[in-house]
mmCIF file of C-alpha atoms in Angstrom:
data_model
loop_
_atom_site.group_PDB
_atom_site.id
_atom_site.type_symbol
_atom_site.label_atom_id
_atom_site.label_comp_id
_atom_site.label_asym_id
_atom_site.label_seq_id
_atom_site.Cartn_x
_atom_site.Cartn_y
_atom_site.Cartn_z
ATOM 1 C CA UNK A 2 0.000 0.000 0.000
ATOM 2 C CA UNK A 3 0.645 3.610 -0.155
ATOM 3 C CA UNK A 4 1.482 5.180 2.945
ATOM 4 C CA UNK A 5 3.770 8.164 4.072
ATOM 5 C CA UNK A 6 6.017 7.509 6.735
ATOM 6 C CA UNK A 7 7.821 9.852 8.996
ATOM 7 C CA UNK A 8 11.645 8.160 9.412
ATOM 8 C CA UNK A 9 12.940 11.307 11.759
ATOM 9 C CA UNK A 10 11.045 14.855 13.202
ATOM 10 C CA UNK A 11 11.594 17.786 11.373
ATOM 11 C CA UNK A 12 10.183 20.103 8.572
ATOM 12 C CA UNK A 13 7.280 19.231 6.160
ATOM 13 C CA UNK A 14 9.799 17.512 3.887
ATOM 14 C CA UNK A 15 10.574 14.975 6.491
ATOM 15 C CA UNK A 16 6.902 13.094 5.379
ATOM 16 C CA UNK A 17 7.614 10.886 2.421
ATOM 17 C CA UNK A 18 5.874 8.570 0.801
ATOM 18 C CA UNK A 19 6.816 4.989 0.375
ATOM 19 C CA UNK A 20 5.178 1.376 -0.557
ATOM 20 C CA UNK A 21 4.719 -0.368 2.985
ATOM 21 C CA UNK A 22 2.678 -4.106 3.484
ATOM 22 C CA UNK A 23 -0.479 -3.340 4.532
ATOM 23 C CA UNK A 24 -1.423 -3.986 8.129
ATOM 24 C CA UNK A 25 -3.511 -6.863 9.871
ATOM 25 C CA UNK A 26 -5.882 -5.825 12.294
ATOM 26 C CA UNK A 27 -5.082 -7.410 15.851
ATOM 27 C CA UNK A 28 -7.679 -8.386 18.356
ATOM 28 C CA UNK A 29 -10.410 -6.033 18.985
ATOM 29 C CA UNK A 30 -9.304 -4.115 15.493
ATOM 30 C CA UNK A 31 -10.303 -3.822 11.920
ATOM 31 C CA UNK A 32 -8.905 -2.633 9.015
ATOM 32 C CA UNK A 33 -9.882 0.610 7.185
ATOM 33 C CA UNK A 34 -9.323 0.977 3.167
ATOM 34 C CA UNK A 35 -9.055 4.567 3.680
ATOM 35 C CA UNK A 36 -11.108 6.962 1.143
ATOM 36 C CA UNK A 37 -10.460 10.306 3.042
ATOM 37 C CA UNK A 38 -7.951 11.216 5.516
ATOM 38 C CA UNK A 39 -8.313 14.183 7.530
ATOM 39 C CA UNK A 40 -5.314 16.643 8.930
ATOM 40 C CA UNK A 41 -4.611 18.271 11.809
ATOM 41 C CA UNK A 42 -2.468 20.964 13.061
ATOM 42 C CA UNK A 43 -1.410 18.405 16.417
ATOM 43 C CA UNK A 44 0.417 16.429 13.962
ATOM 44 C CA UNK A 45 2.739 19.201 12.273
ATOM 45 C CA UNK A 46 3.659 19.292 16.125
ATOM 46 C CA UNK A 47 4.367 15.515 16.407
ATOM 47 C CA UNK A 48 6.099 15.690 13.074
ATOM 48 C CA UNK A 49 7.909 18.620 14.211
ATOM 49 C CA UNK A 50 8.714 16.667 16.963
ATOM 50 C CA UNK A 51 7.506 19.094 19.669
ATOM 51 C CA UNK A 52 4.259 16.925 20.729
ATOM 52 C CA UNK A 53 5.526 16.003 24.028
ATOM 53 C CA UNK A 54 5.101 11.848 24.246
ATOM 54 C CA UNK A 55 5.178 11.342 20.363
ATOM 55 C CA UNK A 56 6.040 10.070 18.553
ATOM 56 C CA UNK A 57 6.368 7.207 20.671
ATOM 57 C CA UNK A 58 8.946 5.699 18.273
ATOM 58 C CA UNK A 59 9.727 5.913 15.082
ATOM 59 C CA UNK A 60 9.101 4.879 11.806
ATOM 60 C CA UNK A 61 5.946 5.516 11.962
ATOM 61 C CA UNK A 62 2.816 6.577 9.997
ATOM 62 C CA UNK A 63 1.016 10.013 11.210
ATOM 63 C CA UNK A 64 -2.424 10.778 11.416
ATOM 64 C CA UNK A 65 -5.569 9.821 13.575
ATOM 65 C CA UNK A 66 -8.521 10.427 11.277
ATOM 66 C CA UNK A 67 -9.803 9.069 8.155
ATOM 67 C CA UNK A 68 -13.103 7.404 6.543
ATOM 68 C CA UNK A 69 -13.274 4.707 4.455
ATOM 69 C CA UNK A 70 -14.750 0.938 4.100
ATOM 70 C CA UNK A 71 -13.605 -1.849 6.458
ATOM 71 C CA UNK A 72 -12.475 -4.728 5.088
ATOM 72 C CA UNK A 73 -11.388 -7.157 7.482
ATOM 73 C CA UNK A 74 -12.477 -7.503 11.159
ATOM 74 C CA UNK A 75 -9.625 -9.029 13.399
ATOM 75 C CA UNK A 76 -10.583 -11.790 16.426
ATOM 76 C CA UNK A 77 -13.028 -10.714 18.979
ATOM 77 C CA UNK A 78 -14.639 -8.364 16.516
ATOM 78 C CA UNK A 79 -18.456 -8.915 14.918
ATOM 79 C CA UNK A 80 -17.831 -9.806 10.861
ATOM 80 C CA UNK A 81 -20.855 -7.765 10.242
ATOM 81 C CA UNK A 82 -18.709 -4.763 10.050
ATOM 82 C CA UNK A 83 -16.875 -6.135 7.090
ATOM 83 C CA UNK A 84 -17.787 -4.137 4.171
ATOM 84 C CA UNK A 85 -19.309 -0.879 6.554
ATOM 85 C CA UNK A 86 -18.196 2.678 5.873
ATOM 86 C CA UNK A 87 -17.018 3.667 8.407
ATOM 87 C CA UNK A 88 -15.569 6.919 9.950
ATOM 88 C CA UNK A 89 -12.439 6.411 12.201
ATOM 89 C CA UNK A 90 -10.595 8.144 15.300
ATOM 90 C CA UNK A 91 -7.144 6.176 14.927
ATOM 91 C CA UNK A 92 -5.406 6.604 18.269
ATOM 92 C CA UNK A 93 -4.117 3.598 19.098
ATOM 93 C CA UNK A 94 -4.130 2.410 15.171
ATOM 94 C CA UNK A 95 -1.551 2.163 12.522
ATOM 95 C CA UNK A 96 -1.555 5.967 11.316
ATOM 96 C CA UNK A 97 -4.121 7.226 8.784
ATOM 97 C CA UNK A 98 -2.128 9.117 6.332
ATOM 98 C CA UNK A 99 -2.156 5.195 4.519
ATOM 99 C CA UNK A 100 -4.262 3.324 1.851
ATOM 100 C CA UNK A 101 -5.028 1.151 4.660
ATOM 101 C CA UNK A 102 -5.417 1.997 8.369
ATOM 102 C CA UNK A 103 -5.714 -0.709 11.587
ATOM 103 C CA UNK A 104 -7.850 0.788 14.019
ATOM 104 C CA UNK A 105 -9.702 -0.372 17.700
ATOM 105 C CA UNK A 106 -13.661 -0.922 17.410
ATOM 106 C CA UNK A 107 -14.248 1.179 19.477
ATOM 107 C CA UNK A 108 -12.907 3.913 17.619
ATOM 108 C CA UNK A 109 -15.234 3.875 14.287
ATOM 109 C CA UNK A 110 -18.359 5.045 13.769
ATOM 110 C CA UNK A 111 -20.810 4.059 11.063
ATOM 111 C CA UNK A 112 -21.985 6.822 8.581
ATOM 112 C CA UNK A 113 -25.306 7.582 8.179
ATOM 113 C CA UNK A 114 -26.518 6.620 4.268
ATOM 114 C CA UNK A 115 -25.288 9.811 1.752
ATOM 115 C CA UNK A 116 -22.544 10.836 4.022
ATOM 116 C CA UNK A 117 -19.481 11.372 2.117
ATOM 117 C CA UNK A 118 -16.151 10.027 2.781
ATOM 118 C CA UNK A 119 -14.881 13.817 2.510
ATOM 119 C CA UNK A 120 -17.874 15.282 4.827
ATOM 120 C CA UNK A 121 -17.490 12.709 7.052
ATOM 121 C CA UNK A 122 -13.934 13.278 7.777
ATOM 122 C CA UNK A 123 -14.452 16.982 8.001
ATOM 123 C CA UNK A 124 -17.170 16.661 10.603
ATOM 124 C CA UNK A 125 -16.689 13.439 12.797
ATOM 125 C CA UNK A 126 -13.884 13.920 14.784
ATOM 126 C CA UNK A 127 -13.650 18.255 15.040
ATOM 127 C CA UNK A 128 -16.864 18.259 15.047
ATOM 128 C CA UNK A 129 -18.027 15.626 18.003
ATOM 129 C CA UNK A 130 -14.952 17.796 20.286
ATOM 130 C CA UNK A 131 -17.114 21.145 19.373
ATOM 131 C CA UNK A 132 -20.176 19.379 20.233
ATOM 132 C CA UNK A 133 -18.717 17.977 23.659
ATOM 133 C CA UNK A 134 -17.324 21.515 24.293
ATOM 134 C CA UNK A 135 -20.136 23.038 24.053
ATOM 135 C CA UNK A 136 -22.045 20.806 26.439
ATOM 136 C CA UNK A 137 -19.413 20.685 28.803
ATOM 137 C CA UNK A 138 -20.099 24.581 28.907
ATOM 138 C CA UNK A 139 -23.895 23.780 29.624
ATOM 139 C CA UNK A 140 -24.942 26.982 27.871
ATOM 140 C CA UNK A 141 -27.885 28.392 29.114
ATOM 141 C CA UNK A 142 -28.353 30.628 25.678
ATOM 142 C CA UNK A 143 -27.681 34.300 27.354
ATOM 143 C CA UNK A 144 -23.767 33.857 27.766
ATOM 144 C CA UNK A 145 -21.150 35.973 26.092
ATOM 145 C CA UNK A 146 -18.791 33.490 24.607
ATOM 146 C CA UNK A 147 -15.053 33.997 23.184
ATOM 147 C CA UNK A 148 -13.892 31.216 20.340
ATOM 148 C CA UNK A 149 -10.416 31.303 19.540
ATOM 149 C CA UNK A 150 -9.054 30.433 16.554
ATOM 150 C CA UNK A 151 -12.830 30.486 15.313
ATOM 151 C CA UNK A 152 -11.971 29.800 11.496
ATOM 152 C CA UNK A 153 -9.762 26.353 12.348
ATOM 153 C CA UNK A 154 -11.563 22.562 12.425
ATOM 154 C CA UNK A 155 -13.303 22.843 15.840
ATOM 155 C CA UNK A 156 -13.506 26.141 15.813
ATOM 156 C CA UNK A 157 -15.871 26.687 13.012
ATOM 157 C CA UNK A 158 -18.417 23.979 14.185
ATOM 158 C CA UNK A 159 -18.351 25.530 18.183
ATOM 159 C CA UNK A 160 -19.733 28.724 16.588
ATOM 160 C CA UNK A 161 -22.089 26.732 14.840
ATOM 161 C CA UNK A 162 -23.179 24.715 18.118
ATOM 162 C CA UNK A 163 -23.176 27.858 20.263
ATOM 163 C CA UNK A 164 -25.582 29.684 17.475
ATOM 164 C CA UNK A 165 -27.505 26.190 17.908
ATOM 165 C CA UNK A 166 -27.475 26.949 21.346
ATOM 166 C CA UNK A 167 -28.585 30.430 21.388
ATOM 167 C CA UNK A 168 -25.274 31.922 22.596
ATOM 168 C CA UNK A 169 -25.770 35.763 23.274
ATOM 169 C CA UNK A 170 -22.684 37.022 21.967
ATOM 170 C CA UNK A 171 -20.305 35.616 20.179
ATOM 171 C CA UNK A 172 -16.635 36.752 20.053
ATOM 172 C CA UNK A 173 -14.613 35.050 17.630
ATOM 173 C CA UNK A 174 -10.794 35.294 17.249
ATOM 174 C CA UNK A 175 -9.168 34.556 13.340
ATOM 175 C CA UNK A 176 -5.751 35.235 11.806
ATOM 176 C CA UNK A 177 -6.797 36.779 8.787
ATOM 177 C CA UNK A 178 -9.290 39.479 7.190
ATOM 178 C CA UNK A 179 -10.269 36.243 5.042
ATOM 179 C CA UNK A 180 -10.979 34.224 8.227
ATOM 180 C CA UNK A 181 -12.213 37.007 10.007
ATOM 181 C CA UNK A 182 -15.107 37.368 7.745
ATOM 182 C CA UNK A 183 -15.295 33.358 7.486
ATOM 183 C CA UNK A 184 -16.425 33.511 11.097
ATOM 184 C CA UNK A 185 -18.864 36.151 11.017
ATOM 185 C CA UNK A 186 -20.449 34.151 8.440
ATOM 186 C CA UNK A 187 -20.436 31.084 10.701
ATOM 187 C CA UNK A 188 -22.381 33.119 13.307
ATOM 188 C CA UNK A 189 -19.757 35.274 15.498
ATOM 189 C CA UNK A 190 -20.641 38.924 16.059
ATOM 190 C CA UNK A 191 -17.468 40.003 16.240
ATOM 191 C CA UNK A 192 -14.093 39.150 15.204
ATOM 192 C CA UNK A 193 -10.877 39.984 16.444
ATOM 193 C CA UNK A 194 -7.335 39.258 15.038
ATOM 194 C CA UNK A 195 -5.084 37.248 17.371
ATOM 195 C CA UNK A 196 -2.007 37.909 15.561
ATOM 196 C CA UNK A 197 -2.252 41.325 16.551
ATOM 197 C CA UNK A 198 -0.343 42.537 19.874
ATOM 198 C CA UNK A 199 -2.563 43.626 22.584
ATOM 199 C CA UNK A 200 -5.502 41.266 21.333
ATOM 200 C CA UNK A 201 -6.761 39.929 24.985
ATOM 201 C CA UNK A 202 -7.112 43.391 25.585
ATOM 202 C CA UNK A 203 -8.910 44.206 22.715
ATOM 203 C CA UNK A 204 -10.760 41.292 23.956
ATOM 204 C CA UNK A 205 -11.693 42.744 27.062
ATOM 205 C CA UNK A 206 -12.506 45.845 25.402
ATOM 206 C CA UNK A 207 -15.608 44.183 23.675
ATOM 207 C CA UNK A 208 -16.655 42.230 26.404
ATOM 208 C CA UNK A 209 -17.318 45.160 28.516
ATOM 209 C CA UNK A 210 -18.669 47.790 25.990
ATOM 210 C CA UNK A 211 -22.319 48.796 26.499
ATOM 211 C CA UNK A 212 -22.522 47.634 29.636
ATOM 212 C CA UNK A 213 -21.324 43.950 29.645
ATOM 213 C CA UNK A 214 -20.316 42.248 32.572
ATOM 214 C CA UNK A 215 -17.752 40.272 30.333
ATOM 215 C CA UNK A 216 -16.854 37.138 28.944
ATOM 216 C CA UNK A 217 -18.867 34.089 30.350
ATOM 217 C CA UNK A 218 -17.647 31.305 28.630
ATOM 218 C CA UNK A 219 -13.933 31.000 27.019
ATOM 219 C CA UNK A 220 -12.799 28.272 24.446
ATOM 220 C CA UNK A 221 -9.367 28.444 24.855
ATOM 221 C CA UNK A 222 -7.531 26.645 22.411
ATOM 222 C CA UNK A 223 -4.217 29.380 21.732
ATOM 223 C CA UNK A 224 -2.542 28.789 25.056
ATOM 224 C CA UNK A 225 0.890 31.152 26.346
ATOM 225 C CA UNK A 226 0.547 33.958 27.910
ATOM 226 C CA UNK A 227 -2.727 35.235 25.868
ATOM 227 C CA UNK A 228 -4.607 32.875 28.110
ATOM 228 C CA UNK A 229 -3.662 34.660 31.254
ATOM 229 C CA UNK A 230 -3.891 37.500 29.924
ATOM 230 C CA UNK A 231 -7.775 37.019 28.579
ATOM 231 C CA UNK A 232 -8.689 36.914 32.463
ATOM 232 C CA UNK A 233 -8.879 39.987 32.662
ATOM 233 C CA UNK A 234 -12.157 40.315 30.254
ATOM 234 C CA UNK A 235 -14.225 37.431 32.171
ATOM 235 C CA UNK A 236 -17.395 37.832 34.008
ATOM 236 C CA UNK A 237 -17.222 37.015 37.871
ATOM 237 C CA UNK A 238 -17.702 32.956 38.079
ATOM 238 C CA UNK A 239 -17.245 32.637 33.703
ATOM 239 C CA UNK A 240 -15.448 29.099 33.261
ATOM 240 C CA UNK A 241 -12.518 28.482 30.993
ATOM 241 C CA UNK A 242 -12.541 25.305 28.760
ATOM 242 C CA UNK A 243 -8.782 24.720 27.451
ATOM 243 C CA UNK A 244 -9.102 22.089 24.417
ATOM 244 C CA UNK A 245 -5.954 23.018 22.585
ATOM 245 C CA UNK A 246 -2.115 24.574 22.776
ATOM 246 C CA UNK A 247 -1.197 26.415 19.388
ATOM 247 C CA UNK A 248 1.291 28.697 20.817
ATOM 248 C CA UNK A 249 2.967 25.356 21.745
ATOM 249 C CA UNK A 250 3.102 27.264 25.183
ATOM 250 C CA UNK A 251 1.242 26.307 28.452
ATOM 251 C CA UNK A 252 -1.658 28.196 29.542
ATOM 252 C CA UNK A 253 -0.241 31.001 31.795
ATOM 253 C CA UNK A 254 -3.118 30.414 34.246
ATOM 254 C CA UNK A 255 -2.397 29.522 38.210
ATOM 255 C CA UNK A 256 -4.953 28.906 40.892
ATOM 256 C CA UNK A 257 -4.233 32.120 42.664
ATOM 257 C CA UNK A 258 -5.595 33.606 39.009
ATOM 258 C CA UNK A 259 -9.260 31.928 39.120
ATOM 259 C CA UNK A 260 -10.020 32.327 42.792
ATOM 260 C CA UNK A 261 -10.544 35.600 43.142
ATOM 261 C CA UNK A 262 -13.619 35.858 40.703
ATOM 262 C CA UNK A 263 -14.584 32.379 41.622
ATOM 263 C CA UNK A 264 -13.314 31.562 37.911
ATOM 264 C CA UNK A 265 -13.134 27.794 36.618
ATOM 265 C CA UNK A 266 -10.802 26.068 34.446
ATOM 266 C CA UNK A 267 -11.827 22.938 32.904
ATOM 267 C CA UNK A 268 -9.556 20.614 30.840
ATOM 268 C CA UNK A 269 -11.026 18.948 28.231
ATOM 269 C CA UNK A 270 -8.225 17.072 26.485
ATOM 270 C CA UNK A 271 -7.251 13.029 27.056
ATOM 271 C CA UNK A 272 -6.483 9.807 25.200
ATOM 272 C CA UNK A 273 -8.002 6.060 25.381
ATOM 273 C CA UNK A 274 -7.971 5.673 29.112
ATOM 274 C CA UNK A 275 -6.857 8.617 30.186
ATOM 275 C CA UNK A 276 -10.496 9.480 32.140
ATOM 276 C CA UNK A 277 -14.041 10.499 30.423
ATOM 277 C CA UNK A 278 -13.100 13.171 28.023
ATOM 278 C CA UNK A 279 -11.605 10.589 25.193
ATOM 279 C CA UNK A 280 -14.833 9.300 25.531
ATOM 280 C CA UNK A 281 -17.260 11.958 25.758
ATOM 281 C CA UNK A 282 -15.899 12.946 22.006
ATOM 282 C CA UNK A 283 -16.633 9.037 21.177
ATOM 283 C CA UNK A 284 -19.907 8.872 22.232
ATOM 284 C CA UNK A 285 -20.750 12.655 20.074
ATOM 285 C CA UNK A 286 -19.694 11.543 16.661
ATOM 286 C CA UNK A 287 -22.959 9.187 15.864
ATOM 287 C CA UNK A 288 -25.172 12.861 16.766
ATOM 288 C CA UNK A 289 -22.586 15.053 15.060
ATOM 289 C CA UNK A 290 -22.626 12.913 11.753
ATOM 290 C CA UNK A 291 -26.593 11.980 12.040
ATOM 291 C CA UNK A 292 -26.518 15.802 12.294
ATOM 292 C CA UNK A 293 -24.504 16.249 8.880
ATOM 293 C CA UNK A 294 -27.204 13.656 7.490
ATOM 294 C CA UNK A 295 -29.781 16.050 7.958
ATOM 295 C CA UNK A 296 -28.251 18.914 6.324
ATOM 296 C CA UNK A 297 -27.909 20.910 10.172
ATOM 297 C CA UNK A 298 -24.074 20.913 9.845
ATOM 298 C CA UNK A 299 -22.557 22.729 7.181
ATOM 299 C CA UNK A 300 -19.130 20.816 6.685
ATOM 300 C CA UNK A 301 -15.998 22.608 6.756
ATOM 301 C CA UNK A 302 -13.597 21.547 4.323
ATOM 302 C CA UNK A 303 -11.150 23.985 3.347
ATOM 303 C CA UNK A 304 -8.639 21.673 0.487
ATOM 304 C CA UNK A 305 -8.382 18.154 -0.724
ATOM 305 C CA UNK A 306 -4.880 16.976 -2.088
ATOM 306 C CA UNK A 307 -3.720 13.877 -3.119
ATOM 307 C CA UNK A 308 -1.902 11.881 -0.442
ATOM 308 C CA UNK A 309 1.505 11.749 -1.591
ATOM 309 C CA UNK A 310 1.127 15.833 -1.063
ATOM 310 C CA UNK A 311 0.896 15.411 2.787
ATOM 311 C CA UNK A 312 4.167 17.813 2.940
ATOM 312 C CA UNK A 313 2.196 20.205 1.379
ATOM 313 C CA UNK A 314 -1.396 19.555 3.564
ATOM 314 C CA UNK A 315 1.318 20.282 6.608
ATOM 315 C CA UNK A 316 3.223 23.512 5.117
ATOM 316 C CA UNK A 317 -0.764 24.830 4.646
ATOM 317 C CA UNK A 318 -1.736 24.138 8.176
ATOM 318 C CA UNK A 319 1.876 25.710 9.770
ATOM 319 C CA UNK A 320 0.519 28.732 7.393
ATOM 320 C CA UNK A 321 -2.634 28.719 9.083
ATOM 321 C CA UNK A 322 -4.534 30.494 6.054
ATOM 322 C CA UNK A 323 -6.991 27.774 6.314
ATOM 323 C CA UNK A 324 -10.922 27.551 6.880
ATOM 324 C CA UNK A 325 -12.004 24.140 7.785
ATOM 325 C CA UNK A 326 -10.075 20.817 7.014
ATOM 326 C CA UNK A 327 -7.001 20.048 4.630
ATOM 327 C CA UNK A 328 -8.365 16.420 3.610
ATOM 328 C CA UNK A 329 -5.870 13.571 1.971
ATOM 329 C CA UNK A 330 -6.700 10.995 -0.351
ATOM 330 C CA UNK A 331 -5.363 7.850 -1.709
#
């Protein structure tokens, strides 16, 4: 099979493609014939080799997400997924950015009848984290919210859940006049550019105009010292929900920060057994994609490139120009 492979961290270059046998699916696994393969800006980090924990060793094939048809089912697993399309969440697999992917049971999902391979990647996995973000918030539908890095994978589909939701104001952080107005059409009332100096307080600016008490909700997902920072524009008792790190820089938030305005910081991030989050994102992909089925997600795809161009899908997502997901294909 087709497969790129990842000898030693570095720059995009470092991914190269190369014929590899295709893999058997062990106990409790089944094999994939992979027909999309989604990308994600984690793995430029593992490729770059600044993921700390992986890669775990190397060679190795990247990626986590695709969608495709299963073709074999290995022992312990029912036969009547044989032939299923499926969507898949490959932690724990053989690496998705392959013709063929091994992946646990547990980690695909069957798609709904006219769900493309292509939507179904772009909505599945970035979508069932906005949808468990959002209830982890338990919105009420009169909060002021702040999404960063609105325009990216989850990003786009939490400002379509929080509209869903009834949200009462929207702030939306993006990197670019093109992704600014990307997530004003996705539902944010205002936009804000991040890669601007002084943003949190820019921030803080809108949260408190006409009267505002602040932000209520925060989807922090930039990390570094922005994240203290943005404490400064929350509303007495808001909560913080940190998904995501893409200054590569912990969250400069201590305890001493939150108790003073009885603020809370929740952590929603975790791998297979590494507590309830892992599966809380499981357990939303059959609504998220039943959603997409009925037309009530609008899929978020930004580029689709042929797989041997997975250099290229990770030089486009260090860029960060894009608006949805870079998808591969075999």
């Amino acid at each position: 099979m087709r497969a790129i492979v990842l000898h030693r961290t570095g720059d995009p270059d470092v991914l190269q493609p190369a014929d590899l046998p295709a893999p058997e699916p062990g106990r409790g696994e089944v094999l994939v014939r992979t027909e999309a393969i989604g990308t994600h800006f984690a793995e430029t980090r593992l490729r770059a080799g600044t993921l700390p924990g992986m890669p775990a060793a190397l060679p190795a094939v990247p990626g986590f997400e695709a969608a495709g048809v299963v073709t074999a089912a290995g022992p312990d697993v029912d036969t009547a997924l044989v032939g299923a399309r499926v969507a898949a969440m490959a932690v724990g697999g053989s690496g998705s950015y392959a013709e063929y992917l091994t992946v646990p049971v547990s980690g695909v999902v069957r798609l709904p009848a006219g769900v493309s391979a292509l939507d179904a990647v772009a909505v599945a996995t970035p979508g069932a984290v906005a949808l468990a973000l959002v209830r982890t918030a338990r919105l009420t539908g009169t909060e002021q919210l702040l999404v960063e890095a609105a325009a990216g994978a989850v990003g786009g589909y939490l400002l379509q859940f929080a509209t869903e939701a009834g949200a009462g104001r929207i702030v939306a952080t993006a990197g670019t006049p093109a992704k600014r107005e990307h997530v004003l059409d996705l539902g944010a009332d205002v936009a804000v550019d991040h890669r601007q100096p002084g943003w949190p307080e820019r921030v803080a600016e809108l949260a408190r105009a006409d009267g505002r008490r602040g932000l209520d909700v925060v989807f922090e997902s930039i990390g570094g010292a922005s994240a203290g920072a943005l404490l400064a524009a929350m509303a007495p008792g808001g909560r913080i929900l940190l998904y995501g790190n893409l200054s590569d820089q912990p969250a400069a938030i201590g305890a001493g920060d939150l108790l003073p305005r009885g603020l809370t910081l929740i952590g929603c991030s975790g791998a297979p057994g590494d507590g309830a989050w892992y599966d809380t994102t499981l357990t939303a992909r059959d609504e998220v994609l039943e959603r997409l089925a009925r037309k009530q997600i609008r899929p978020l795809i930004d580029s689709v490139l042929p797989l041997a161009d997975a250099a290229e899908a990770h030089r486009r997502l260090e860029a960060g120009g894009n608006t949805g997901k870079i998808i591969l294909v075999p």
